[in-house]
């Protein structure tokens, strides 16, 4: 009986997710066609850093799911997740970039705001980044450039992140741990 009672809530959640995705798609199409504001970046936080991703490089944003650990992989490779029937490698970007242990190494699902941000299918890599928080759409064209970063009107610093460049990095492509040679 509890399964039947819980089902409408799950259905409502699915409907809200679908509406959000449809809304996001409409905004992406408006940005691509030139109608409306050119919103093309997704804001997210990984470790202590806020990043801006090009919406064309980002796929789905989903709550963390249980991970299957993969032995003998780099510490930044958290494991495999089943996202809508597809196996996706989950990456701790903070660890990959060598951030300190306090900022890196979060456990999926440990914080309520955590999300998996999958890579767009066009990148040809079934991967997702573990984000402590996703802030939604941002307009980089309205931000001030500070070196390689951007500062918004609220004085928050954002770092552009190219997932296309990330999937071309040799170190990113080699998740196997190197054996200790003595």
CSV table of C-alpha atoms in Angstrom, one decimal:
chain,number,residue,atom,x,y,z
A,1,UNK,CA,0.0,0.0,0.0
A,2,UNK,CA,2.8,2.4,0.7
A,3,UNK,CA,4.1,1.9,-2.8
A,4,UNK,CA,0.8,3.1,-4.3
A,5,UNK,CA,0.6,6.1,-2.0
A,6,UNK,CA,4.2,7.1,-2.8
A,7,UNK,CA,3.6,6.8,-6.6
A,8,UNK,CA,1.7,10.1,-7.1
A,9,UNK,CA,4.6,12.0,-5.4
A,10,UNK,CA,7.1,10.3,-7.7
A,11,UNK,CA,4.9,11.1,-10.7
A,12,UNK,CA,4.6,14.8,-9.7
A,13,UNK,CA,8.4,14.9,-9.3
A,14,UNK,CA,8.8,13.5,-12.8
A,15,UNK,CA,6.4,16.1,-14.2
A,16,UNK,CA,8.2,18.9,-12.5
A,17,UNK,CA,11.6,17.6,-13.8
A,18,UNK,CA,10.1,17.4,-17.4
A,19,UNK,CA,8.7,21.0,-17.1
A,20,UNK,CA,12.1,22.3,-15.9
A,21,UNK,CA,13.9,20.5,-18.8
A,22,UNK,CA,11.4,21.9,-21.3
A,23,UNK,CA,11.8,25.4,-19.9
A,24,UNK,CA,15.6,25.0,-20.1
A,25,UNK,CA,15.4,23.7,-23.7
A,26,UNK,CA,13.2,26.7,-24.7
A,27,UNK,CA,15.7,29.1,-23.2
A,28,UNK,CA,18.6,27.4,-25.0
A,29,UNK,CA,16.7,27.5,-28.3
A,30,UNK,CA,16.0,31.2,-27.8
A,31,UNK,CA,19.6,31.9,-27.0
A,32,UNK,CA,20.7,30.0,-30.2
A,33,UNK,CA,18.2,31.7,-32.4
A,34,UNK,CA,19.0,35.2,-31.1
A,35,UNK,CA,15.5,35.7,-29.7
A,36,UNK,CA,15.6,36.8,-26.1
A,37,UNK,CA,18.7,37.2,-23.9
A,38,UNK,CA,21.8,35.3,-24.9
A,39,UNK,CA,21.9,33.0,-21.9
A,40,UNK,CA,24.3,30.2,-22.6
A,41,UNK,CA,26.1,29.3,-19.4
A,42,UNK,CA,25.2,27.0,-16.5
A,43,UNK,CA,26.6,28.1,-13.2
A,44,UNK,CA,27.8,25.4,-10.8
A,45,UNK,CA,30.1,24.9,-7.8
A,46,UNK,CA,32.7,22.2,-7.6
A,47,UNK,CA,34.9,22.3,-4.5
A,48,UNK,CA,35.4,25.9,-3.5
A,49,UNK,CA,35.2,27.2,-7.1
A,50,UNK,CA,32.2,28.4,-9.1
A,51,UNK,CA,32.3,27.4,-12.8
A,52,UNK,CA,30.4,28.5,-15.9
A,53,UNK,CA,29.7,25.7,-18.5
A,54,UNK,CA,28.5,26.3,-22.0
A,55,UNK,CA,24.9,24.9,-22.2
A,56,UNK,CA,25.8,23.2,-25.4
A,57,UNK,CA,28.4,21.1,-23.6
A,58,UNK,CA,26.2,20.2,-20.6
A,59,UNK,CA,23.7,17.4,-20.7
A,60,UNK,CA,21.3,16.5,-17.9
A,61,UNK,CA,21.4,17.7,-14.3
A,62,UNK,CA,20.3,14.9,-12.0
A,63,UNK,CA,20.4,14.2,-8.3
A,64,UNK,CA,23.2,11.9,-7.3
A,65,UNK,CA,22.6,8.1,-7.7
A,66,UNK,CA,24.4,5.2,-6.1
A,67,UNK,CA,27.9,4.7,-7.6
A,68,UNK,CA,29.5,1.4,-8.5
A,69,UNK,CA,33.2,1.8,-7.5
A,70,UNK,CA,35.7,0.8,-10.1
A,71,UNK,CA,38.9,-0.6,-8.7
A,72,UNK,CA,42.4,0.6,-9.6
A,73,UNK,CA,41.2,4.0,-10.9
A,74,UNK,CA,42.4,7.5,-10.1
A,75,UNK,CA,41.1,9.0,-6.8
A,76,UNK,CA,39.2,11.6,-8.8
A,77,UNK,CA,37.2,8.9,-10.7
A,78,UNK,CA,34.4,8.2,-8.2
A,79,UNK,CA,32.8,5.3,-10.2
A,80,UNK,CA,29.9,4.5,-12.5
A,81,UNK,CA,26.4,5.7,-12.1
A,82,UNK,CA,23.2,4.5,-13.9
A,83,UNK,CA,21.6,7.7,-15.3
A,84,UNK,CA,18.4,6.8,-17.1
A,85,UNK,CA,19.8,3.4,-18.2
A,86,UNK,CA,23.2,4.7,-19.4
A,87,UNK,CA,26.4,4.1,-17.5
A,88,UNK,CA,28.1,7.4,-16.7
A,89,UNK,CA,31.6,7.8,-15.2
A,90,UNK,CA,31.4,10.3,-12.3
A,91,UNK,CA,34.3,12.7,-11.9
A,92,UNK,CA,35.3,14.7,-8.8
A,93,UNK,CA,36.6,17.7,-10.7
A,94,UNK,CA,38.0,19.3,-7.5
A,95,UNK,CA,40.3,16.3,-6.9
A,96,UNK,CA,41.2,16.1,-10.6
A,97,UNK,CA,42.3,19.8,-10.5
A,98,UNK,CA,44.3,19.1,-7.3
A,99,UNK,CA,42.3,21.2,-4.9
A,100,UNK,CA,42.9,20.5,-1.2
A,101,UNK,CA,41.2,17.6,0.5
A,102,UNK,CA,38.8,19.8,2.4
A,103,UNK,CA,37.3,21.1,-0.9
A,104,UNK,CA,37.6,17.8,-2.8
A,105,UNK,CA,36.3,14.4,-2.3
A,106,UNK,CA,32.7,15.0,-1.5
A,107,UNK,CA,30.5,11.9,-1.3
A,108,UNK,CA,27.6,11.8,-3.7
A,109,UNK,CA,24.4,12.5,-1.9
A,110,UNK,CA,26.1,13.8,1.2
A,111,UNK,CA,24.7,17.3,0.7
A,112,UNK,CA,21.2,18.1,-0.4
A,113,UNK,CA,22.3,20.5,-3.2
A,114,UNK,CA,24.6,18.0,-4.9
A,115,UNK,CA,23.9,17.2,-8.5
A,116,UNK,CA,25.5,15.2,-11.3
A,117,UNK,CA,26.0,17.4,-14.4
A,118,UNK,CA,26.4,15.0,-17.4
A,119,UNK,CA,28.3,15.9,-20.5
A,120,UNK,CA,26.4,16.6,-23.7
A,121,UNK,CA,26.2,13.5,-26.0
A,122,UNK,CA,27.9,15.6,-28.7
A,123,UNK,CA,31.1,15.4,-26.7
A,124,UNK,CA,31.2,11.6,-27.1
A,125,UNK,CA,32.0,10.9,-23.4
A,126,UNK,CA,29.6,9.3,-21.0
A,127,UNK,CA,30.7,11.4,-18.0
A,128,UNK,CA,29.3,13.5,-15.3
A,129,UNK,CA,30.8,16.0,-12.9
A,130,UNK,CA,29.8,15.9,-9.3
A,131,UNK,CA,28.7,19.5,-8.4
A,132,UNK,CA,28.2,20.6,-4.8
A,133,UNK,CA,25.6,23.0,-6.1
A,134,UNK,CA,24.0,24.1,-9.5
A,135,UNK,CA,23.1,27.7,-9.7
A,136,UNK,CA,21.2,27.7,-12.9
A,137,UNK,CA,21.6,29.9,-16.0
A,138,UNK,CA,24.1,32.8,-16.0
A,139,UNK,CA,24.8,35.4,-18.6
A,140,UNK,CA,28.6,35.8,-19.0
A,141,UNK,CA,28.2,38.7,-21.4
A,142,UNK,CA,27.1,40.9,-18.5
A,143,UNK,CA,30.1,40.0,-16.3
A,144,UNK,CA,33.4,41.8,-16.0
A,145,UNK,CA,36.6,39.9,-17.1
A,146,UNK,CA,39.3,39.4,-14.4
A,147,UNK,CA,42.1,37.5,-16.0
A,148,UNK,CA,40.8,34.1,-16.9
A,149,UNK,CA,37.7,34.5,-14.7
A,150,UNK,CA,34.5,36.6,-14.7
A,151,UNK,CA,33.0,38.7,-12.0
A,152,UNK,CA,29.2,39.1,-11.8
A,153,UNK,CA,27.2,42.1,-10.5
A,154,UNK,CA,27.0,40.4,-7.1
A,155,UNK,CA,30.9,40.5,-7.0
A,156,UNK,CA,31.0,36.6,-7.3
A,157,UNK,CA,33.9,35.2,-9.3
A,158,UNK,CA,33.1,32.6,-12.0
A,159,UNK,CA,35.7,30.4,-13.8
A,160,UNK,CA,34.7,29.4,-17.4
A,161,UNK,CA,35.1,25.6,-17.9
A,162,UNK,CA,35.1,23.9,-21.2
A,163,UNK,CA,34.0,20.3,-21.1
A,164,UNK,CA,35.1,19.9,-24.7
A,165,UNK,CA,38.7,20.9,-23.7
A,166,UNK,CA,38.5,18.6,-20.7
A,167,UNK,CA,37.6,15.5,-22.7
A,168,UNK,CA,40.7,16.2,-24.9
A,169,UNK,CA,43.1,16.1,-22.0
A,170,UNK,CA,45.2,13.0,-22.0
A,171,UNK,CA,45.2,12.8,-18.2
A,172,UNK,CA,41.4,13.0,-18.1
A,173,UNK,CA,41.2,10.1,-20.5
A,174,UNK,CA,43.4,7.8,-18.5
A,175,UNK,CA,41.5,6.9,-15.3
A,176,UNK,CA,43.6,3.8,-14.4
A,177,UNK,CA,45.9,4.2,-11.5
A,178,UNK,CA,49.5,3.9,-12.4
A,179,UNK,CA,51.1,0.9,-10.6
A,180,UNK,CA,53.7,1.7,-7.9
A,181,UNK,CA,57.1,0.5,-9.2
A,182,UNK,CA,59.6,-0.1,-6.5
